[in-house]
Short mmCIF file of C-alpha atoms in Angstrom, two decimals:
data_model
loop_
_atom_site.label_atom_id
_atom_site.label_comp_id
_atom_site.label_asym_id
_atom_site.label_seq_id
_atom_site.Cartn_x
_atom_site.Cartn_y
_atom_site.Cartn_z
CA UNK A 1 -10.98 -14.49 8.31
CA UNK A 2 -9.44 -11.75 6.21
CA UNK A 3 -8.20 -12.47 2.73
CA UNK A 4 -5.97 -10.34 0.56
CA UNK A 5 -6.28 -10.62 -3.19
CA UNK A 6 -2.88 -9.66 -4.54
CA UNK A 7 -1.22 -9.64 -7.92
CA UNK A 8 2.61 -9.85 -7.80
CA UNK A 9 5.11 -10.00 -10.63
CA UNK A 10 5.87 -7.67 -13.47
CA UNK A 11 5.25 -6.60 -17.03
CA UNK A 12 7.87 -6.03 -19.70
CA UNK A 13 7.51 -3.83 -22.79
CA UNK A 14 8.24 -6.87 -24.96
CA UNK A 15 5.11 -8.65 -23.75
CA UNK A 16 2.56 -9.19 -26.51
CA UNK A 17 -1.00 -8.07 -25.89
CA UNK A 18 -2.54 -6.28 -22.94
CA UNK A 19 -2.39 -7.50 -19.35
CA UNK A 20 -5.59 -7.21 -17.31
CA UNK A 21 -5.52 -7.44 -13.52
CA UNK A 22 -8.62 -9.37 -12.51
CA UNK A 23 -9.76 -8.53 -9.00
CA UNK A 24 -13.05 -7.91 -7.28
CA UNK A 25 -13.53 -4.48 -5.65
CA UNK A 26 -12.74 -3.83 -1.99
CA UNK A 27 -12.88 -0.80 0.34
CA UNK A 28 -9.07 -0.56 0.57
CA UNK A 29 -6.61 -0.90 -2.32
CA UNK A 30 -2.83 -0.92 -1.93
CA UNK A 31 -0.52 -0.49 -4.94
CA UNK A 32 3.26 -0.92 -4.87
CA UNK A 33 6.05 -1.95 -7.21
CA UNK A 34 7.66 -4.01 -4.43
CA UNK A 35 6.54 -7.62 -4.06
CA UNK A 36 8.07 -7.64 -0.58
CA UNK A 37 5.64 -4.94 0.53
CA UNK A 38 2.69 -6.83 -0.91
CA UNK A 39 3.84 -10.01 0.84
CA UNK A 40 4.25 -8.14 4.13
CA UNK A 41 0.79 -6.64 3.72
CA UNK A 42 -0.62 -10.10 3.08
CA UNK A 43 0.81 -11.33 6.39
CA UNK A 44 -0.47 -8.26 8.22
CA UNK A 45 -3.99 -8.80 6.90
CA UNK A 46 -4.18 -12.16 8.69
CA UNK A 47 -3.87 -10.32 12.02
CA UNK A 48 -6.78 -7.94 11.44
CA UNK A 49 -9.86 -8.15 13.68
CA UNK A 50 -13.16 -9.61 12.59
CA UNK A 51 -15.20 -7.37 10.33
CA UNK A 52 -12.29 -5.25 9.11
CA UNK A 53 -12.78 -3.91 5.55
CA UNK A 54 -11.46 -6.13 2.77
CA UNK A 55 -8.20 -5.22 1.04
CA UNK A 56 -6.87 -5.64 -2.47
CA UNK A 57 -3.26 -5.22 -3.58
CA UNK A 58 -1.53 -5.16 -6.95
CA UNK A 59 1.98 -4.67 -8.24
CA UNK A 60 2.40 -1.47 -10.23
CA UNK A 61 4.54 -3.39 -12.72
CA UNK A 62 1.31 -5.07 -13.80
CA UNK A 63 -0.29 -1.67 -14.36
CA UNK A 64 1.88 -0.09 -17.05
CA UNK A 65 -0.32 -0.06 -20.14
CA UNK A 66 -2.96 2.65 -20.41
CA UNK A 67 -5.77 0.21 -21.22
CA UNK A 68 -4.74 -1.93 -18.26
CA UNK A 69 -4.84 1.09 -15.95
CA UNK A 70 -8.18 2.31 -17.32
CA UNK A 71 -9.79 -1.10 -16.88
CA UNK A 72 -8.43 -1.62 -13.37
CA UNK A 73 -9.48 1.90 -12.41
CA UNK A 74 -13.03 1.28 -13.57
CA UNK A 75 -13.45 -2.17 -12.04
CA UNK A 76 -11.50 -1.83 -8.77
CA UNK A 77 -10.13 1.63 -7.95
CA UNK A 78 -13.35 3.55 -8.59
CA UNK A 79 -15.19 1.22 -6.19
CA UNK A 80 -12.70 1.68 -3.34
CA UNK A 81 -13.00 4.02 -0.39
CA UNK A 82 -9.26 4.36 0.21
CA UNK A 83 -6.44 3.90 -2.31
CA UNK A 84 -2.83 3.86 -1.11
CA UNK A 85 -0.04 4.05 -3.70
CA UNK A 86 3.69 3.67 -3.01
CA UNK A 87 5.67 5.22 -5.88
CA UNK A 88 9.42 4.76 -6.11
CA UNK A 89 10.67 7.52 -8.38
CA UNK A 90 7.88 10.00 -7.82
CA UNK A 91 4.83 10.95 -9.82
CA UNK A 92 6.68 10.65 -13.13
CA UNK A 93 7.20 6.91 -12.59
CA UNK A 94 3.47 6.26 -13.01
CA UNK A 95 2.19 9.56 -14.35
CA UNK A 96 -0.80 8.21 -16.29
CA UNK A 97 -1.93 6.14 -13.33
CA UNK A 98 -1.68 9.12 -10.99
CA UNK A 99 -3.69 11.22 -13.44
CA UNK A 100 -6.42 8.58 -13.61
CA UNK A 101 -6.50 8.23 -9.83
CA UNK A 102 -6.77 11.97 -9.31
CA UNK A 103 -9.69 12.09 -11.73
CA UNK A 104 -11.46 9.34 -9.81
CA UNK A 105 -10.68 10.88 -6.42
CA UNK A 106 -11.99 14.28 -7.51
CA UNK A 107 -15.24 12.79 -8.71
CA UNK A 108 -18.32 14.81 -7.74
CA UNK A 109 -20.73 12.87 -5.51
CA UNK A 110 -23.57 11.32 -7.50
CA UNK A 111 -27.25 11.20 -6.53
CA UNK A 112 -26.52 8.31 -4.21
CA UNK A 113 -23.97 10.40 -2.33
CA UNK A 114 -21.04 8.34 -3.62
CA UNK A 115 -17.82 10.22 -4.24
CA UNK A 116 -14.32 9.21 -5.22
CA UNK A 117 -11.97 7.31 -2.90
CA UNK A 118 -9.52 8.89 -0.50
CA UNK A 119 -6.23 8.98 -2.39
CA UNK A 120 -2.95 8.59 -0.50
CA UNK A 121 0.18 8.93 -2.65
CA UNK A 122 3.39 8.03 -0.83
CA UNK A 123 7.08 7.85 -1.80
CA UNK A 124 8.27 4.28 -2.32
CA UNK A 125 11.33 4.85 -0.12
CA UNK A 126 12.30 6.98 2.88
CA UNK A 127 13.10 10.13 0.87
CA UNK A 128 10.47 12.89 1.20
CA UNK A 129 8.57 13.84 -1.95
CA UNK A 130 6.39 16.86 -1.13
CA UNK A 131 5.11 17.13 -4.71
CA UNK A 132 3.86 13.55 -4.72
CA UNK A 133 2.30 13.63 -1.25
CA UNK A 134 0.60 16.96 -2.02
CA UNK A 135 -1.40 15.20 -4.73
CA UNK A 136 -3.12 13.11 -2.06
CA UNK A 137 -6.66 14.01 -1.03
CA UNK A 138 -6.03 13.44 2.68
CA UNK A 139 -4.32 15.67 5.23
CA UNK A 140 -0.54 15.86 5.29
CA UNK A 141 -0.54 14.49 8.84
CA UNK A 142 -2.41 11.34 7.81
CA UNK A 143 -0.28 10.79 4.71
CA UNK A 144 2.96 11.26 6.63
CA UNK A 145 1.98 8.86 9.39
CA UNK A 146 1.01 6.16 6.91
CA UNK A 147 4.28 6.78 5.04
CA UNK A 148 6.18 6.21 8.30
CA UNK A 149 4.46 2.86 8.80
CA UNK A 150 5.56 1.86 5.30
CA UNK A 151 9.10 3.19 5.68
CA UNK A 152 9.71 1.38 8.96
CA UNK A 153 8.31 -1.75 7.35
CA UNK A 154 7.67 -5.14 8.88
CA UNK A 155 4.44 -7.00 9.52
CA UNK A 156 3.64 -5.17 12.76
CA UNK A 157 3.99 -1.71 11.21
CA UNK A 158 1.85 -2.68 8.22
CA UNK A 159 -0.73 -4.12 10.61
CA UNK A 160 -0.80 -0.91 12.65
CA UNK A 161 -0.99 1.10 9.43
CA UNK A 162 -4.10 -0.81 8.40
CA UNK A 163 -5.64 -0.23 11.83
CA UNK A 164 -4.85 3.47 11.35
CA UNK A 165 -6.77 3.51 8.05
CA UNK A 166 -9.63 1.68 9.73
CA UNK A 167 -9.77 4.24 12.52
CA UNK A 168 -9.57 7.25 10.21
CA UNK A 169 -11.97 6.23 7.45
CA UNK A 170 -14.12 3.32 8.57
CA UNK A 171 -15.01 4.16 12.16
CA UNK A 172 -13.11 1.20 13.58
CA UNK A 173 -12.61 1.20 17.38
CA UNK A 174 -9.04 -0.13 17.36
CA UNK A 175 -6.35 2.27 18.57
CA UNK A 176 -3.26 1.87 16.37
CA UNK A 177 0.20 2.14 17.87
CA UNK A 178 2.67 4.65 16.47
CA UNK A 179 5.13 3.45 13.81
CA UNK A 180 7.97 1.46 15.39
CA UNK A 181 11.58 1.33 14.15
CA UNK A 182 12.58 -2.00 12.63
CA UNK A 183 16.17 -3.20 12.49
CA UNK A 184 17.62 -3.14 9.00
CA UNK A 185 21.04 -4.46 10.01
CA UNK A 186 21.72 -7.49 12.17
CA UNK A 187 24.80 -9.34 13.43
CA UNK A 188 24.56 -13.10 13.58
CA UNK A 189 26.78 -15.14 15.90
CA UNK A 190 26.81 -18.86 15.27
CA UNK A 191 27.49 -21.14 18.22
CA UNK A 192 28.63 -24.43 16.72
CA UNK A 193 28.55 -26.33 20.00
CA UNK A 194 25.03 -25.25 20.90
CA UNK A 195 23.68 -25.36 17.38
CA UNK A 196 21.87 -22.10 17.99
CA UNK A 197 21.99 -18.69 16.36
CA UNK A 198 21.99 -15.50 18.42
CA UNK A 199 21.07 -12.19 16.92
CA UNK A 200 22.17 -8.70 17.86
CA UNK A 201 20.45 -6.08 15.79
CA UNK A 202 20.59 -2.33 15.55
CA UNK A 203 17.53 -0.16 15.28
CA UNK A 204 16.88 1.81 12.13
CA UNK A 205 14.46 2.29 9.28
CA UNK A 206 13.68 -0.81 7.28
CA UNK A 207 11.50 -1.36 4.23
#
């Protein structure tokens, strides 16, 4: 069984003290400011095959203070093999965090052959951000495909996105399907006599 350790919620500047995100390390880490994405990821994780690498997720709103970011980077991010970050507002939204991640990702392999994680920086919406994506340490093709999974949204796309990461970086045998459009607008027709609801939905990008 696969389990996702996730930290939702947010931090406000008026909060006293420093917030620490307590998680154990995992091969894959997913960061987003959207609780809905973290919840969708959590559902997708339950569909993963036996032996798939463990995943951790955290809300970026919990990672706003520099000490919080430094501590989380040392205890979780530096131990990961792949780190995916969805940033709404570009690099400037979480500039210190991006700087820390780039330092970790650029780490020179030590005597044990361990190097920094693969870093995948993606826009938090469906608007291209070449500057942000270019800061990733993976190919543009890989980053763009993973971004499409996230933009289309839905449990199935997140599931296929995870399989894609497994295939690319962990030698998994699963063959992920291409990102599939998810309806973001639906028309509901209520049949009072039947007590049933019919749905007609259009196809388009959904997050």
